[in-house]
Coordinates of C-alpha atoms and ligand atoms in Angstrom, one line a residue:
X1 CA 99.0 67.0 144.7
X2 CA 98.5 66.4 140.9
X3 CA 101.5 68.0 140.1
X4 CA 104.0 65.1 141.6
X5 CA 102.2 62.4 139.4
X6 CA 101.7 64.2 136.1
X7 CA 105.3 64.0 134.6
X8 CA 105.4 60.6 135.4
X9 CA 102.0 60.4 133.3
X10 CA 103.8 61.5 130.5
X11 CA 106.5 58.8 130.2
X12 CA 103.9 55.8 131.2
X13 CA 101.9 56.8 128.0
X14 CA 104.0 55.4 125.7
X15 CA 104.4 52.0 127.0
X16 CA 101.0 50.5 128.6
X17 CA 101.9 48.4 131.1
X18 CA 100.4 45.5 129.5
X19 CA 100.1 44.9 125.7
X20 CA 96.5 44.0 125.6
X21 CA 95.8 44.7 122.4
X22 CA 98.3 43.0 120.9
X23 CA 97.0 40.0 122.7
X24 CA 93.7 40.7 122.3
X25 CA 93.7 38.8 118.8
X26 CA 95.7 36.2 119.2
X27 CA 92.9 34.7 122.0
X28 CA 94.0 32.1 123.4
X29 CA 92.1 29.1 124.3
X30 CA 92.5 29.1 128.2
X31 CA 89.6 31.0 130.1
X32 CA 89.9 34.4 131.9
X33 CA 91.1 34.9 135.6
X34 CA 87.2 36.0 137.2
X35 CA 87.0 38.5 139.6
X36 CA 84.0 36.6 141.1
X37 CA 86.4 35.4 143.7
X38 CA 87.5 37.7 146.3
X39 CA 91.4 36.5 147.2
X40 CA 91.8 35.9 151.2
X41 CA 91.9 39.1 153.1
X42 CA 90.9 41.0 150.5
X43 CA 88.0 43.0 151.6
X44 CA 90.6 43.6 154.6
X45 CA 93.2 45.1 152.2
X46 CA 90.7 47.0 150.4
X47 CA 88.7 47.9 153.5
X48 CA 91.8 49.6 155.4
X49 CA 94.7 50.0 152.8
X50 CA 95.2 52.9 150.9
X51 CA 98.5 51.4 149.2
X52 CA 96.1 48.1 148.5
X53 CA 93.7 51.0 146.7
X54 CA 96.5 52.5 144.7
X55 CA 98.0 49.5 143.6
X56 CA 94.4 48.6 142.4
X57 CA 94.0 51.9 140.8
X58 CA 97.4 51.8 139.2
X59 CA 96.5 48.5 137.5
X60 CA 93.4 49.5 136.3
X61 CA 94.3 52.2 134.6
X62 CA 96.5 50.7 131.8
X63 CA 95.9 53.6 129.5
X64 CA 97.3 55.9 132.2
X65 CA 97.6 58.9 129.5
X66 CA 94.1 59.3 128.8
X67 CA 92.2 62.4 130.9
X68 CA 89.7 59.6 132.4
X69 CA 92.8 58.1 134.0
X70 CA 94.7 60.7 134.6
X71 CA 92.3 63.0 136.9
X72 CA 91.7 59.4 138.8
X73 CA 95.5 58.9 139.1
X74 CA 95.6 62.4 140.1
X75 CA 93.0 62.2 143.4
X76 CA 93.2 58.6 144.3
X77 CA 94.7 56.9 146.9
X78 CA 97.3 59.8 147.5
X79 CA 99.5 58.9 150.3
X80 CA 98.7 62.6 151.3
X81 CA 95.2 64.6 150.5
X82 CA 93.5 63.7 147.3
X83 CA 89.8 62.3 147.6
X84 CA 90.4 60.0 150.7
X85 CA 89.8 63.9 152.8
X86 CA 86.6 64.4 151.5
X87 CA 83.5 63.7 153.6
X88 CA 81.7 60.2 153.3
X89 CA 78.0 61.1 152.4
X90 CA 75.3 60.1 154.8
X91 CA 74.4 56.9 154.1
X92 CA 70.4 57.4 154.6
X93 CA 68.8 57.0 151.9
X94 CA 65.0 56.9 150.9
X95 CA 62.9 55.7 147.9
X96 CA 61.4 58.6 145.9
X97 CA 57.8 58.4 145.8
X98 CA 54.8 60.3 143.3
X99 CA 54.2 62.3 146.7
X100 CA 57.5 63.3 146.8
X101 CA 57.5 64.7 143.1
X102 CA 53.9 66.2 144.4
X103 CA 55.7 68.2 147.0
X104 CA 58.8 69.4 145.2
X105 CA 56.0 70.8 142.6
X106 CA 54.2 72.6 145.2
X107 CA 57.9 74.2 146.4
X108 CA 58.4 72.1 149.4
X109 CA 61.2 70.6 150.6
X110 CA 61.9 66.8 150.7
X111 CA 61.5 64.9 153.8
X112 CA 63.9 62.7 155.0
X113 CA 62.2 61.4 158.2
X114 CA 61.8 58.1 156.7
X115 CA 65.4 57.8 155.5
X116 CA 67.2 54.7 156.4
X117 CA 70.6 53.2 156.4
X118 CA 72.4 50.3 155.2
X119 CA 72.8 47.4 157.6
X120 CA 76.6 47.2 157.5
X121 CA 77.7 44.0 159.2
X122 CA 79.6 45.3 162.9
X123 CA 83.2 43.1 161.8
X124 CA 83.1 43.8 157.8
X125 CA 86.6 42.2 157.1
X126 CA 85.5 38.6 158.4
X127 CA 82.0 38.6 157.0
X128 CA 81.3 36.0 154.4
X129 CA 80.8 36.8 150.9
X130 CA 76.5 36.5 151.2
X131 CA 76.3 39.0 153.8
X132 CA 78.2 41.4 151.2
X133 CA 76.4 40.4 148.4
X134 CA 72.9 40.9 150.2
X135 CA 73.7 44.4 151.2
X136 CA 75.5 45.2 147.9
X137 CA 71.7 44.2 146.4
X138 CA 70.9 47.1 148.5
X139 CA 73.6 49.4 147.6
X140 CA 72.3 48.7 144.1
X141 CA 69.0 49.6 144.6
X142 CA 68.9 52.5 147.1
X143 CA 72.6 54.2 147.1
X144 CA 72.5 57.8 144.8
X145 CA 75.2 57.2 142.4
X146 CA 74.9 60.5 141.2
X147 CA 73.0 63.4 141.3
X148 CA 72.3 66.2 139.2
X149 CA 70.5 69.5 138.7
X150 CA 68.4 68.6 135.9
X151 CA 67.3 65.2 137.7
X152 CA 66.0 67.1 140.3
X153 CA 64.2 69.5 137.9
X154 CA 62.8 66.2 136.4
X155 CA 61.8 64.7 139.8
X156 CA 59.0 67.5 140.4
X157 CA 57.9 66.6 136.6
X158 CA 55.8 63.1 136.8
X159 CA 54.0 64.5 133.1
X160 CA 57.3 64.1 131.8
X161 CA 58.7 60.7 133.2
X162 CA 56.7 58.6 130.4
X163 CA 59.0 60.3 127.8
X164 CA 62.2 60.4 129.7
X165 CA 61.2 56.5 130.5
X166 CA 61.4 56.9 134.3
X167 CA 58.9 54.1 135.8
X168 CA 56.7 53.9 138.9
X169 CA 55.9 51.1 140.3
X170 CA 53.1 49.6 142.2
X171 CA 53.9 50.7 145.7
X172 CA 54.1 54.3 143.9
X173 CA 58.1 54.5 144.3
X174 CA 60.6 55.7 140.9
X175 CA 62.9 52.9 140.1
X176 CA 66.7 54.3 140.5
X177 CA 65.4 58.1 142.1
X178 CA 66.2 58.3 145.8
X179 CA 65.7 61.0 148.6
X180 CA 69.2 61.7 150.2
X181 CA 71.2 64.9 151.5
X182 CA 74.2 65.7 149.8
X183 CA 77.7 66.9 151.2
X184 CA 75.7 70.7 151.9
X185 CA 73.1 68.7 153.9
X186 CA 70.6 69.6 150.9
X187 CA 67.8 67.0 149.9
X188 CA 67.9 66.5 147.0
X189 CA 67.3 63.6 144.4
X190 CA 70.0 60.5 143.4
X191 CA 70.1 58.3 140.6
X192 CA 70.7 54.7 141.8
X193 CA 73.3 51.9 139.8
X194 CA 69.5 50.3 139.1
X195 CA 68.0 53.6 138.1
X196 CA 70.3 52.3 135.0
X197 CA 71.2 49.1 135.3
X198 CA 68.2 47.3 136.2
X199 CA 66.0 46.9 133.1
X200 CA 62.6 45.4 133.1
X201 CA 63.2 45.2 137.1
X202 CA 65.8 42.6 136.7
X203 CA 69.0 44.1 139.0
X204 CA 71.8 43.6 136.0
X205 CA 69.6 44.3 133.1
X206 CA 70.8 47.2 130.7
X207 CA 67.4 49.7 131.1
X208 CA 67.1 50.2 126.9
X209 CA 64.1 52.6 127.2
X210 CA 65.7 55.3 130.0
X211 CA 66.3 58.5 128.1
X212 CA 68.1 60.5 129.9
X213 CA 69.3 62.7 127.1
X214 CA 65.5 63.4 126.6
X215 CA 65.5 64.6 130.1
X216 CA 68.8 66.6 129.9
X217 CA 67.2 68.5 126.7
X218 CA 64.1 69.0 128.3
X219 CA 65.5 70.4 131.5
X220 CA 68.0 72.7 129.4
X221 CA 64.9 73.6 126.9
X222 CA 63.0 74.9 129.8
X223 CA 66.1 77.1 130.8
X224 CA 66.6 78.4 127.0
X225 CA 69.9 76.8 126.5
X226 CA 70.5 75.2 123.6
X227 CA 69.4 71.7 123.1
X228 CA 70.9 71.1 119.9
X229 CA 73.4 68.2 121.0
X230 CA 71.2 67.1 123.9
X231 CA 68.5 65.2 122.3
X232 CA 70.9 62.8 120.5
X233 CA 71.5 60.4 122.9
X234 CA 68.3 58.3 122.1
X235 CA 66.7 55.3 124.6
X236 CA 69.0 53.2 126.5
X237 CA 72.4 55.4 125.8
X238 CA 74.3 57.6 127.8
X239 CA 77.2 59.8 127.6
X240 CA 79.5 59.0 130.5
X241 CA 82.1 61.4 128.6
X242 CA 82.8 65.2 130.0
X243 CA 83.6 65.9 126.3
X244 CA 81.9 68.3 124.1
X245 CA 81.3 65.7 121.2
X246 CA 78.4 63.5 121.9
X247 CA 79.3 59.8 122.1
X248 CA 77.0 58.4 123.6
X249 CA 77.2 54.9 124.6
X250 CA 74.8 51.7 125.4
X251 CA 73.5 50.9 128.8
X252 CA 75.6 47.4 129.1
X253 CA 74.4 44.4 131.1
X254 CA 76.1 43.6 133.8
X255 CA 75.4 39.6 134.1
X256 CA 78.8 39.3 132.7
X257 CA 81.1 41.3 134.8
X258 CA 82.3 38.9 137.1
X259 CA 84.3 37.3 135.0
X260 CA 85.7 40.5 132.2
X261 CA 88.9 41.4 132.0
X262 CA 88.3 45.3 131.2
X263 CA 84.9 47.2 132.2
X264 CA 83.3 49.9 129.7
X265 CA 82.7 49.7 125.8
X266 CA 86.5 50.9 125.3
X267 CA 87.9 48.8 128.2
X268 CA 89.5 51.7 129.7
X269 CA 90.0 49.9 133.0
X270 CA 91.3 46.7 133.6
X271 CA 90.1 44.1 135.9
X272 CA 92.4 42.0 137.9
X273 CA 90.0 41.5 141.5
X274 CA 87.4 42.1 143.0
X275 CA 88.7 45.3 144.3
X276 CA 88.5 46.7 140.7
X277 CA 85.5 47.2 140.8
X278 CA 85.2 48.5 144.4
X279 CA 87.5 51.2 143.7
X280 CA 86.0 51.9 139.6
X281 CA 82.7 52.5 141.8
X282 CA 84.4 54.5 144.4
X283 CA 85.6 56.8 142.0
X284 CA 82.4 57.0 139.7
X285 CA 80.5 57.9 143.4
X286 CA 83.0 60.5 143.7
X287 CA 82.8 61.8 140.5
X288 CA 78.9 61.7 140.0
X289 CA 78.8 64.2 143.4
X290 CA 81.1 66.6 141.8
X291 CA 84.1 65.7 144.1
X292 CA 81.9 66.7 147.1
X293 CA 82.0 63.2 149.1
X294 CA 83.3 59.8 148.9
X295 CA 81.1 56.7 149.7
X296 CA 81.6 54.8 152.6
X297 CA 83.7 51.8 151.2
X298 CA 82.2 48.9 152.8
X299 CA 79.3 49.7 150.5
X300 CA 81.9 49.8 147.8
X301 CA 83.0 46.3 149.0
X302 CA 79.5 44.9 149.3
X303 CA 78.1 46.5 145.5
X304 CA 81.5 44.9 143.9
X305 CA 80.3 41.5 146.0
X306 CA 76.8 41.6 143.8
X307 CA 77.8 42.7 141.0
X308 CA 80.4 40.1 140.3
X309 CA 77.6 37.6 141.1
X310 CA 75.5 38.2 138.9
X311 CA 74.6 36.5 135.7
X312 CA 74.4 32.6 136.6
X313 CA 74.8 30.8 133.4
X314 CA 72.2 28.1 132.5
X315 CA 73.6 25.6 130.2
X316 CA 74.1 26.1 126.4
X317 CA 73.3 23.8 123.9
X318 CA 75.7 22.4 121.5
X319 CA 77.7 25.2 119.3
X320 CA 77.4 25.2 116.1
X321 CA 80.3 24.4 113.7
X322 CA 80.1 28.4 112.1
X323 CA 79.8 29.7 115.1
X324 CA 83.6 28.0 116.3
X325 CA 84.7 29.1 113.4
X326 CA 83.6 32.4 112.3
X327 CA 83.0 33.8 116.1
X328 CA 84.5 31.6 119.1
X329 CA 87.8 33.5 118.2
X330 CA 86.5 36.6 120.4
X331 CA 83.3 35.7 121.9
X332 CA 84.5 33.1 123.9
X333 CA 82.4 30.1 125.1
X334 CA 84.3 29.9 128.0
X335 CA 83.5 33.2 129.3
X336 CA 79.9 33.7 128.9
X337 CA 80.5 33.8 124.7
X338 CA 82.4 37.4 125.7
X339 CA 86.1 38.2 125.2
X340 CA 88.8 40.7 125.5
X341 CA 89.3 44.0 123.4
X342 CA 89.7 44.1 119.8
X343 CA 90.7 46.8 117.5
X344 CA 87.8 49.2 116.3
X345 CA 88.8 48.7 112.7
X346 CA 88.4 45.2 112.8
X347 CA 84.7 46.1 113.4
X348 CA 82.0 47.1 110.9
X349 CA 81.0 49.7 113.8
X350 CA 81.6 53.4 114.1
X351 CA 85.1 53.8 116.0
X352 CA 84.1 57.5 117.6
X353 CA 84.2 56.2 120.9
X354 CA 87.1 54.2 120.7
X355 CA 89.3 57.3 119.9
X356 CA 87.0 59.1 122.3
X357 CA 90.2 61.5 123.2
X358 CA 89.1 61.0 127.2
X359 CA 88.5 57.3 127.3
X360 CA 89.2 55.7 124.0
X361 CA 91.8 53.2 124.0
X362 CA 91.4 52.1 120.5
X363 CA 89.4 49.0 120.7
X364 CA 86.1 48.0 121.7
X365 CA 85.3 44.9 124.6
X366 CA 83.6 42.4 123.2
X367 CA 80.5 41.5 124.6
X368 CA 78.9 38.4 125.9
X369 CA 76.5 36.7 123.6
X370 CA 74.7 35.7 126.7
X371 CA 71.0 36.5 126.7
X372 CA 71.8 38.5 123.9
X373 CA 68.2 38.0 122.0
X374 CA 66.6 40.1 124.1
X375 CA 69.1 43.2 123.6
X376 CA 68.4 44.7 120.9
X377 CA 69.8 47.6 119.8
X378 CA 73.0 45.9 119.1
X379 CA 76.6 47.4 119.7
X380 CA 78.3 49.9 121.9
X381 CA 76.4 52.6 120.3
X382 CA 73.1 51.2 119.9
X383 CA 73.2 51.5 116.1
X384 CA 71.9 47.7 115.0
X385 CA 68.4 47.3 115.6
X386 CA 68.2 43.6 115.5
X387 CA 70.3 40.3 115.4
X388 CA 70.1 39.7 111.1
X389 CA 70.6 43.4 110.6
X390 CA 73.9 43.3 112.5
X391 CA 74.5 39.8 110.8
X392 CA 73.8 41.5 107.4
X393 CA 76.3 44.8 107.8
X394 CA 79.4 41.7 107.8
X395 CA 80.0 41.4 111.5
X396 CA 83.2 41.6 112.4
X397 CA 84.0 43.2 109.4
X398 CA 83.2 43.3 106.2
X399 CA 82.2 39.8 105.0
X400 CA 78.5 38.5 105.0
X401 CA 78.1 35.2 105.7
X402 CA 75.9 33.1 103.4
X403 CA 72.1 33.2 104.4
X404 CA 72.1 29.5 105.7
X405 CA 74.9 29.9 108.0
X406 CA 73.6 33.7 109.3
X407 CA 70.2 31.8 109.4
X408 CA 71.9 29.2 112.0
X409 CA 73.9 31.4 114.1
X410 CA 70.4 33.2 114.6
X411 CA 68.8 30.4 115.9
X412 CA 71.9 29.6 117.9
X413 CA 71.6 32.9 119.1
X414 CA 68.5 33.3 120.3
X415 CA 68.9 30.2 122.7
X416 CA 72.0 31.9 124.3
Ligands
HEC501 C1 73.3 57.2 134.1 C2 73.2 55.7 133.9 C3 74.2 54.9 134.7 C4 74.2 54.7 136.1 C5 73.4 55.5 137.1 C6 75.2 53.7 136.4 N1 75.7 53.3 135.2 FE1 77.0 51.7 135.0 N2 77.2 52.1 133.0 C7 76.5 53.1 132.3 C8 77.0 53.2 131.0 C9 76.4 54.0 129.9 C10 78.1 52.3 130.9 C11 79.0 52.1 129.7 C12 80.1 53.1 129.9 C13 81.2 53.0 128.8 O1 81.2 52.1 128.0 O2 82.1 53.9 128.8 C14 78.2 51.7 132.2 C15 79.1 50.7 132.6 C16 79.2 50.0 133.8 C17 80.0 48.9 134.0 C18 81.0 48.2 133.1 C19 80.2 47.1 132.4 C20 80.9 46.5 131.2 O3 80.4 45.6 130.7 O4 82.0 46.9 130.9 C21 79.8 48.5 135.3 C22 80.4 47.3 136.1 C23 78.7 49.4 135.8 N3 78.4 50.3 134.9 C24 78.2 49.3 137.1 C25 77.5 50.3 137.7 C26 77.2 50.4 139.1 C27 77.6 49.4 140.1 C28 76.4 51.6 139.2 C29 76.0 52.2 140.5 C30 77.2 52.6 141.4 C31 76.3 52.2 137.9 N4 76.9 51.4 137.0 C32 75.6 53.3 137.7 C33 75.4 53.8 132.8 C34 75.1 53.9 134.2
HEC502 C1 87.3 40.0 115.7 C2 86.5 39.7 116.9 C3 85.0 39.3 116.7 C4 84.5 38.3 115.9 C5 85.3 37.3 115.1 C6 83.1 38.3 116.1 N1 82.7 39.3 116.9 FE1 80.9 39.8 117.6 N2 81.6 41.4 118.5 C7 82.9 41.8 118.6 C8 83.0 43.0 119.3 C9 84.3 43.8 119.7 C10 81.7 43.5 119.5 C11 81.3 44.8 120.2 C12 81.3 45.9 119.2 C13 80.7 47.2 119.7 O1 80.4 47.2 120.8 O2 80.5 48.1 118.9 C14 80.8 42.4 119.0 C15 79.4 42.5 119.1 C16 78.6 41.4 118.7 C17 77.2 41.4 118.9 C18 76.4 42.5 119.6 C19 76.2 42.2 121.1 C20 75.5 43.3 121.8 O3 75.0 43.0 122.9 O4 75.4 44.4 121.4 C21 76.7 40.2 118.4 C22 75.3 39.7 118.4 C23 77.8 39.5 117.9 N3 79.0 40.3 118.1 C24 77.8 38.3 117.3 C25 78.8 37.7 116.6 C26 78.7 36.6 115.8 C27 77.4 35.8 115.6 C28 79.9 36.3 115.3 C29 80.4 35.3 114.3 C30 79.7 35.5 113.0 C31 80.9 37.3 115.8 N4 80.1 38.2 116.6 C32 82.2 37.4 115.5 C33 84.0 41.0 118.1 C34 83.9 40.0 117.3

């Protein structure tokens, strides 16, 4: 099947079908098309049209030569085959528990008696928007977005979950591990969308003390494989990349989403609707179970319904004069102080994963300044520990700002 749409691959690459970047610095004044609205009959189209889902796909992909897109363009949507034949994994899902890692030391298997399922509305095309974004809120919390061997090798470890910064809360459950069985009919252990997106316990909140890498090393230390890349990734990063170069990247927020025009550091996919994002976390289910089951898409419809929701603005004090001037050009007021994608070398930032060779596109997304004070490390890659230090390399690029005016964008700052 991947053989029809690569040669066409070929010719798309050298003209994107939209010139972002070249728009991307002359920003214009007028505010973003959001993808918090869903259009009408659109969880229809997504729902029960595979042409819908290509066209989707197609538009996402606007760097449709890069290996990210190309294995998606490749499996997605097909008119024939692809990922749409593979088996939708059971949707029961259960919270992993202290006991649980207590039995899978001792050898046992994981129970699954108390597994439950999501409460999928009976007519999903008409129901309204709450209902969606109630059960999304579940999606979040309980679905496995991935799973992998060394997560369940960490499961059965509580001694090392301080370290790896896994969590247990009162009622004795993991944040982001669940119980499910996989396309085999194994049980085995998932990691949730809030296992790494819900910081502090707040569903939307980058988790900057997760350390997966840690675990990764660990796991592969234990089986005498070399750990010498693995224990790079540091608190709060991860490397989303198949690559053998480590890149990895921030844990983003995702209180902003609902309005961005492009999702990931390098904006590698671009967001028109709402059924982006149902179909970018289609395809990141699919590829986080190895290509061994799709989810069932009204989940897909209902996570893309809360996570373009999230993120309410509060008001914002007056902006300051250096801040319109120096900054307003990118980080837009008008959408949640974030933009669109700029250049890497119009940063003072290290452009590895912009030219990532799988999902670099050149540029980096810029961020929203929303609630920004309490997100330290700064950056893509984490590499700013705090607001004046990033303020003191010359952000964009290049040129500090004199002490009194970095001294007010601070305090400006930290009311965002
Ligand atoms: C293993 C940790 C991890 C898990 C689990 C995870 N994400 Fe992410 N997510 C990331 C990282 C890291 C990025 C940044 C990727 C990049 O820039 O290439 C990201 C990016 C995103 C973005 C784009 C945000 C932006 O500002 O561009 C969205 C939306 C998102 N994730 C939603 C989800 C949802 C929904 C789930 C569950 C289906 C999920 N993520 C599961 C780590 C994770
Ligand atoms: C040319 C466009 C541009 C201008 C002008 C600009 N920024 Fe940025 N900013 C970016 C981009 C792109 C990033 C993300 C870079 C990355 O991820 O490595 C960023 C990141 C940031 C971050 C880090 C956010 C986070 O969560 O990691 C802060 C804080 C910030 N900018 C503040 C400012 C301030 C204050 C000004 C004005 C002095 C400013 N920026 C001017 C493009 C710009």
């Amino acid at each position: 099947m991947a053989r029809g749409v690569l040669p066409l691959l070929g010719m798309r690459a050298l003209a994107p079908r939209r010139p972002l970047l070249l728009a991307a610095l002359a920003l214009s004044a007028c505010s973003a098309p959001g993808s918090r609205e869903a259009a009408p009959g659109e969880a229809t189209r997504y729902l029960t049209g595979r042409a819908w889902r290509r066209e989707v796909l197609e538009d996402a992909l606007w760097r449709p030569d890069l290996p990210y897109s190309r294995s998606l363009l490749s499996a997605y949507a097909l008119p024939e085959g692809g990922w749409d034949l593979l088996p939708v994994q059971s949707p029961l899902t259960a919270p992993f528990t202290r006991a649980d890692a207590e039995s899978l030391a001792r050898g046992e298997a994981l129970r699954m008696d108390d597994a439950r399922a999501f409460g999928v509305p009976a007519e999903p095309e008409t129901a309204p928007d709450a209902t969606f974004a109630a059960l999304g809120a579940e999606v979040f919390a309980r679905l496995p977005m991935r799973a992998d061997a060394w997560l369940d090798w960490l499961a059965g470890r509580p001694e090392l979950w301080p370290e790896v910064g896994l969590s247990v809360n009162a009622a004795g459950t993991v944040r982001g591990l669940v119980r499910f069985a996989d396309a085999e009919g194994r049980v085995r252990v998932g990691l949730t969308c809030a296992g790494c997106h819900a910081g502090d316990d707040v569903p939307g909140r980058g988790d900057r003390r997760l350390d997966l890498g840690r675990g990764r090393a660990l796991y592969a230390a234990a089986r005498g494989l070399d750990t010498d890349t693995l224990e790079t990734w540091g608190p709060g990063r991860v490397d989303v990349t198949d690559t053998d170069s480590d890149d990895p990247t921030a844990i983003p927020d995702l209180f902003h989403v609902g309005r961005a025009t492009h999702l990931n550091h390098s904006g590698v996919v671009q967001v028109s609707s709402r059924s982006t994002l149902a179909v970018r976390f289609e395809t990141q289910f699919v590829q986080g179970h190895r290509m061994r089951s799709r989810p069932e898409r009204r989940l897909m419809w209902a996570l893309a319904t809360f996570v373009s929701g999230l993120g309410e603005d509060s008001a914002v004090g007056p902006v300051p004069t250096v801040f319109t001037e120096r900054c307003a050009r990118c980080h837009d007021p008008a959408r949640a102080f974030g933009g669109d994608l700029v250049p890497a070398d119009a940063l003072a930032v290290d452009p590895a994963v912009a030219q990532d060779p799988e999902r670099g596109t050149g540029a980096y997304k810029v961020p929203t300044l929303r609630g920004v004070s309490g997100n330290a490390p700064y950056l893509h890659d984490g590499s700013q520990p705090d607001l004046p230090a990033l303020l003191e390399a010359g952000h964009p690029r290049g040129d500090v700002l004199p002490a009194a005016d970095r001294a007010e964008l601070l305090r400006f700052l930290n009311t965002l």
